[in-house]
mmCIF file of C-alpha atoms in Angstrom:
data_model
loop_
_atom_site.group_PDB
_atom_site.id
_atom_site.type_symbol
_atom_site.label_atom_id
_atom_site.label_comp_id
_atom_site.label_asym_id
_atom_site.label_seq_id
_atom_site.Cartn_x
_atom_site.Cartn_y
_atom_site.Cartn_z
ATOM 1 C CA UNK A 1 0.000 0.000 0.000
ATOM 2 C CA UNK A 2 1.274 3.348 -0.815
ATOM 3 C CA UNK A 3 2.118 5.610 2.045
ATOM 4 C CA UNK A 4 0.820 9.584 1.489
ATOM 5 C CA UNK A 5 3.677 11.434 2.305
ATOM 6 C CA UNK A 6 2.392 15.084 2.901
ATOM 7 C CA UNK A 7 4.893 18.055 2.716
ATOM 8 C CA UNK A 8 3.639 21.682 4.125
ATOM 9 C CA UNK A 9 4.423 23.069 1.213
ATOM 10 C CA UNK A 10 4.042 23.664 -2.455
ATOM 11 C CA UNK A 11 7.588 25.058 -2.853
ATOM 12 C CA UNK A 12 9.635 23.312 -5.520
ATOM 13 C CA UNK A 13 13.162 23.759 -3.577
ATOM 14 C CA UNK A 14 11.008 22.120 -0.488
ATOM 15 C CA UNK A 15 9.701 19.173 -2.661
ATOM 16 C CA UNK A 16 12.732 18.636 -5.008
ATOM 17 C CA UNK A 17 14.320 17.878 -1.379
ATOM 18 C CA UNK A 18 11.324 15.521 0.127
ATOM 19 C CA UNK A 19 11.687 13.878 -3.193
ATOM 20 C CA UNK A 20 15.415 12.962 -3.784
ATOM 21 C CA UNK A 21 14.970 11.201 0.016
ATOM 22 C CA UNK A 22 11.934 9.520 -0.691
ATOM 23 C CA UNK A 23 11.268 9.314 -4.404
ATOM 24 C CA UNK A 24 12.435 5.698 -4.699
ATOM 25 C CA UNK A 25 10.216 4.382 -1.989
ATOM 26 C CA UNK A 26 6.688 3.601 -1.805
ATOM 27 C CA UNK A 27 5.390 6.954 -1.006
ATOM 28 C CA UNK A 28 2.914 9.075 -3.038
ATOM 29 C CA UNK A 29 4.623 12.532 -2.005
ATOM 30 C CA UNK A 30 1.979 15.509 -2.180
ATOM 31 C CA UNK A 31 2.487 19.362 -1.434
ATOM 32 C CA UNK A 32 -0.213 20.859 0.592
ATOM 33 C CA UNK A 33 -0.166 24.713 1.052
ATOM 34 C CA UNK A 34 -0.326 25.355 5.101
ATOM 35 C CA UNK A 35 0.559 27.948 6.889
ATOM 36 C CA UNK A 36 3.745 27.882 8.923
ATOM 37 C CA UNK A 37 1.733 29.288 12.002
ATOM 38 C CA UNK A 38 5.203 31.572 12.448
ATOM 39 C CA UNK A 39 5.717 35.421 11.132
ATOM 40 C CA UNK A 40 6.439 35.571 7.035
ATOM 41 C CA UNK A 41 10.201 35.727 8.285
ATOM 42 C CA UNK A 42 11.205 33.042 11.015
ATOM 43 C CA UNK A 43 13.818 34.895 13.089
ATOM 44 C CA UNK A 44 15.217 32.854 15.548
ATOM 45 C CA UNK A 45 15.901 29.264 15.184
ATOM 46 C CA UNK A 46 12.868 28.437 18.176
ATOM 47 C CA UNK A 47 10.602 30.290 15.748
ATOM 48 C CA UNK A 48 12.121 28.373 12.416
ATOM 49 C CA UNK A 49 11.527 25.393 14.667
ATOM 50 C CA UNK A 50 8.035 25.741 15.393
ATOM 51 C CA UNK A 51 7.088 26.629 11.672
ATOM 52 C CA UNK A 52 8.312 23.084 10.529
ATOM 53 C CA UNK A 53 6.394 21.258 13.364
ATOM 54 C CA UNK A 54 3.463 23.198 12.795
ATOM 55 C CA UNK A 55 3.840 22.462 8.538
ATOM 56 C CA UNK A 56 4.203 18.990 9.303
ATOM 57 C CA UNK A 57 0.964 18.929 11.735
ATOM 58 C CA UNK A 58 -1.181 20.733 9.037
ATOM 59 C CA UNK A 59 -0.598 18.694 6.435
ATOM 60 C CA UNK A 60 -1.629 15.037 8.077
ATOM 61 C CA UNK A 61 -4.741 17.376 8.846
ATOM 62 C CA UNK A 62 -5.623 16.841 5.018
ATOM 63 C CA UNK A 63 -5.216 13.288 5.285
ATOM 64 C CA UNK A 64 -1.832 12.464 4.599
ATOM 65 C CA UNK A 65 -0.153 9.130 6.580
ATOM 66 C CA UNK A 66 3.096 11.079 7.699
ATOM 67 C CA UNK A 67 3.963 14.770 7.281
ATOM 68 C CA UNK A 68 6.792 16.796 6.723
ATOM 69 C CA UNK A 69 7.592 20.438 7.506
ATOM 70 C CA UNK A 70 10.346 22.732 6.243
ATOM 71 C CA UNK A 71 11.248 25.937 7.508
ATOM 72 C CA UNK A 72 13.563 28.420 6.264
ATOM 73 C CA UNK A 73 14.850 31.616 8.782
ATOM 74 C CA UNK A 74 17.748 33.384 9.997
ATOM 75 C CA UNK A 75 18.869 33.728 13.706
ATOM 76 C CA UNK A 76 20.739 36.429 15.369
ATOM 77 C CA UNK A 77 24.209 35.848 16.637
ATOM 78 C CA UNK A 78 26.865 37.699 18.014
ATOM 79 C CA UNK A 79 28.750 38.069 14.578
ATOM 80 C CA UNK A 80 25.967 38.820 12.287
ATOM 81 C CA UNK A 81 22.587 37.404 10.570
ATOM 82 C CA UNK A 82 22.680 33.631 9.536
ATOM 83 C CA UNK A 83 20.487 31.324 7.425
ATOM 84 C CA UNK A 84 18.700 28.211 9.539
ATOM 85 C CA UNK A 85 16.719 26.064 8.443
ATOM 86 C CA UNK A 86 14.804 23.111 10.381
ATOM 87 C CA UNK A 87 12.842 19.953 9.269
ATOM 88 C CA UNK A 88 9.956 18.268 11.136
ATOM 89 C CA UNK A 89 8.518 14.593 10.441
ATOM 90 C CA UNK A 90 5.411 13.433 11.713
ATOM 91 C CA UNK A 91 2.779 10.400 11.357
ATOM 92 C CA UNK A 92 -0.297 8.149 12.868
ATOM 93 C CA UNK A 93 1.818 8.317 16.278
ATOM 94 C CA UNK A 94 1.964 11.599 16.348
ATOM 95 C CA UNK A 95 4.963 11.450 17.502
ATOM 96 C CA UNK A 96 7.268 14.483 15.961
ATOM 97 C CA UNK A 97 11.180 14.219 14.813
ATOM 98 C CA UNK A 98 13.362 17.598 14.092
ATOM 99 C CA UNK A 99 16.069 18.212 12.520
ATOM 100 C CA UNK A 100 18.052 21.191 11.538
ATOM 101 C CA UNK A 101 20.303 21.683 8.627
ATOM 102 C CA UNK A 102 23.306 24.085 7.857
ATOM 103 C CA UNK A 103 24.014 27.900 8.662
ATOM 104 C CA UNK A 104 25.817 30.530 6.942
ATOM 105 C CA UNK A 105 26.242 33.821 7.999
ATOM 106 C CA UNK A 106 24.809 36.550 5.361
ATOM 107 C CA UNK A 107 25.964 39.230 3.972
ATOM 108 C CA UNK A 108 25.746 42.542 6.322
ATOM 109 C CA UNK A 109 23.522 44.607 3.283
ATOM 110 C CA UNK A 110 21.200 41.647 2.991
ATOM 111 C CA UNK A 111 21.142 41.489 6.862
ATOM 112 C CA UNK A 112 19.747 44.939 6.837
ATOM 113 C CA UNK A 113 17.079 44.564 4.766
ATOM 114 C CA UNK A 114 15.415 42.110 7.098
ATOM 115 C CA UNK A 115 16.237 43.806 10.015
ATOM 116 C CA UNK A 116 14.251 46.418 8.396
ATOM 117 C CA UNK A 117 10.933 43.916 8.577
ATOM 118 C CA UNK A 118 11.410 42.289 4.852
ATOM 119 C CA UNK A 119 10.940 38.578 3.881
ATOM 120 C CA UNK A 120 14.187 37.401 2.867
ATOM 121 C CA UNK A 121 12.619 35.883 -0.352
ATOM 122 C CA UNK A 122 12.018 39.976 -0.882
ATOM 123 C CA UNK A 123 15.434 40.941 -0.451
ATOM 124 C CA UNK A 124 16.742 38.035 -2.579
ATOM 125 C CA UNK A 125 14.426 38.907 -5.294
ATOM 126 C CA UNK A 126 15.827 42.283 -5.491
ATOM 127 C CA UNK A 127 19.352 41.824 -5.007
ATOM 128 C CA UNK A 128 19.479 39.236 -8.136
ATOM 129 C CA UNK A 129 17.089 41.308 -10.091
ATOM 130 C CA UNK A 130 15.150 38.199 -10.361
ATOM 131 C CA UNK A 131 11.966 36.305 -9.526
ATOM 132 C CA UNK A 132 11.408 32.998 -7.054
ATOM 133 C CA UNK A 133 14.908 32.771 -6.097
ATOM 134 C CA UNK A 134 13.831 30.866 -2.805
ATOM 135 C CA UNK A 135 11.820 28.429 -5.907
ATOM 136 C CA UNK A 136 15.517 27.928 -7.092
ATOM 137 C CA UNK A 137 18.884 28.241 -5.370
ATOM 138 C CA UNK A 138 17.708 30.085 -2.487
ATOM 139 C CA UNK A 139 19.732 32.728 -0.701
ATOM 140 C CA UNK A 140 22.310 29.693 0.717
ATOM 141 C CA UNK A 141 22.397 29.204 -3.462
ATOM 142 C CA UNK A 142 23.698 32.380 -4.173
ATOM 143 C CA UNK A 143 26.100 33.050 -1.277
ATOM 144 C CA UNK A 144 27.681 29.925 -2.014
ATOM 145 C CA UNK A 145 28.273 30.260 -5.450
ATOM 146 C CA UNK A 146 26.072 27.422 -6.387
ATOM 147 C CA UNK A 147 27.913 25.166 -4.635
ATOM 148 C CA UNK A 148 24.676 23.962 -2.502
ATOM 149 C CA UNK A 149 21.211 24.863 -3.357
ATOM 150 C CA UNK A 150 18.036 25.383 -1.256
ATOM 151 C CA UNK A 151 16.632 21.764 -2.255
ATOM 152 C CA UNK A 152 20.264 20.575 -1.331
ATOM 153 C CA UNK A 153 19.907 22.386 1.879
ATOM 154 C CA UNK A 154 16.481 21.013 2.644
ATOM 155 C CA UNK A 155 17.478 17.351 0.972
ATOM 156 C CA UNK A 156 20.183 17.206 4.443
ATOM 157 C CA UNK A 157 17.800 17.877 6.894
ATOM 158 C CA UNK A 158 15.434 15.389 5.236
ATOM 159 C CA UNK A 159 18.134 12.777 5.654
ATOM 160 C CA UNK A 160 17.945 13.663 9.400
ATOM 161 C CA UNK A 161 14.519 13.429 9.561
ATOM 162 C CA UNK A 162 13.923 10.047 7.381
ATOM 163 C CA UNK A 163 16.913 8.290 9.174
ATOM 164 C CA UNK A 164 15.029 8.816 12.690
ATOM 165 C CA UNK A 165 12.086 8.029 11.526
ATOM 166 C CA UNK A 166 13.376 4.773 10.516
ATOM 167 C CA UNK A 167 15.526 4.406 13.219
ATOM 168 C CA UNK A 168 12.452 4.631 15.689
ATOM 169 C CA UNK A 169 10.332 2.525 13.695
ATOM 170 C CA UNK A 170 12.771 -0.399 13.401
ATOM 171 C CA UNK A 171 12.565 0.045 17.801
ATOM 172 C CA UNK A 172 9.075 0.001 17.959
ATOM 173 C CA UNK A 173 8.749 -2.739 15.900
ATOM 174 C CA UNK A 174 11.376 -4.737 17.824
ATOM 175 C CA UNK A 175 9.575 -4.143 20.891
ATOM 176 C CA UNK A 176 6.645 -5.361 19.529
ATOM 177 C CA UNK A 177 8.358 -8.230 18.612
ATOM 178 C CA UNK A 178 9.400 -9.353 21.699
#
């Protein structure tokens, strides 16, 4: 029986990632749009946190077996603005898994124009002269130099979640077992 694997999400960087992890299995993989249940721009990694757990909540909500939630943000630290991002993986039991994935400090102009209340998608947007950069390569795209794109980004932190997930299963089933 195929498993309906629910991401909170319709973004393509988001489901590229959700699908490179679990595109070989048996899992129909569906975006859902839900809202994060956080501000447009996450700013702390607590608040990042919280939009993934509440994306992956939402989305079994709409009848999916399992859920997953991915939430980009930045986070204040004592040397300047950085990207976060976190992962959350839920199912039947409720029970939820987190993960986060890398950080890298951005540059002090970009910094600016979120601590002057844009959306970093906003800022992005205008500083390539381009549209749905956070569709595509994502900020952690462009300050790398291509090097690792969003879905990359996202694709590591669904390796954390997936690998728990299958870790805990594999213990409840032995304890069931026994």
């Amino acid at each position: 029986m195929t498993m309906i694997l629910g991401v909170g999400s319709t973004n393509e960087a988001k489901l590229k990632a959700v699908s490179a992890v679990f595109g070989n299995e048996d899992y129909d993989i569906q975006g859902f749009e839900t809202g994060s249940g956080v501000s447009l721009q996450p700013f702390s990694d607590e608040e990042t946190k919280a939009g993934a757990e509440h994306r992956a909540a939402a989305v079994l909500a709409e009848g999916a077996d399992a859920g997953i939630g991915l939430e980009g943000g930045v986070m204040e630290m004592a040397d300047g603005l950085y990207l976060c991002n976190w992962g959350a993986l839920t199912d039947s039991s409720r029970r939820v898994i987190t993960a986060a994935g890398a950080k890298i400090k951005l540059p002090s102009g970009i910094a600016a124009g979120l601590h002057a209340g844009r959306e970093l998608k906003t800022v992005m947007n205008d500083y390539t002269n381009r549209h749905n950069v956070s569709q595509q390569e994502g900020a952690v795209g462009i300050f790398t130099g291509g090097m690792i794109s969003r879905a990359e980004m996202f694709e590591h932190t669904v390796r954390l979640l997936y690998g728990q997930w299958c870790f805990n299963r594999r213990i409840q089933q032995l304890s069931q077992d026994k």
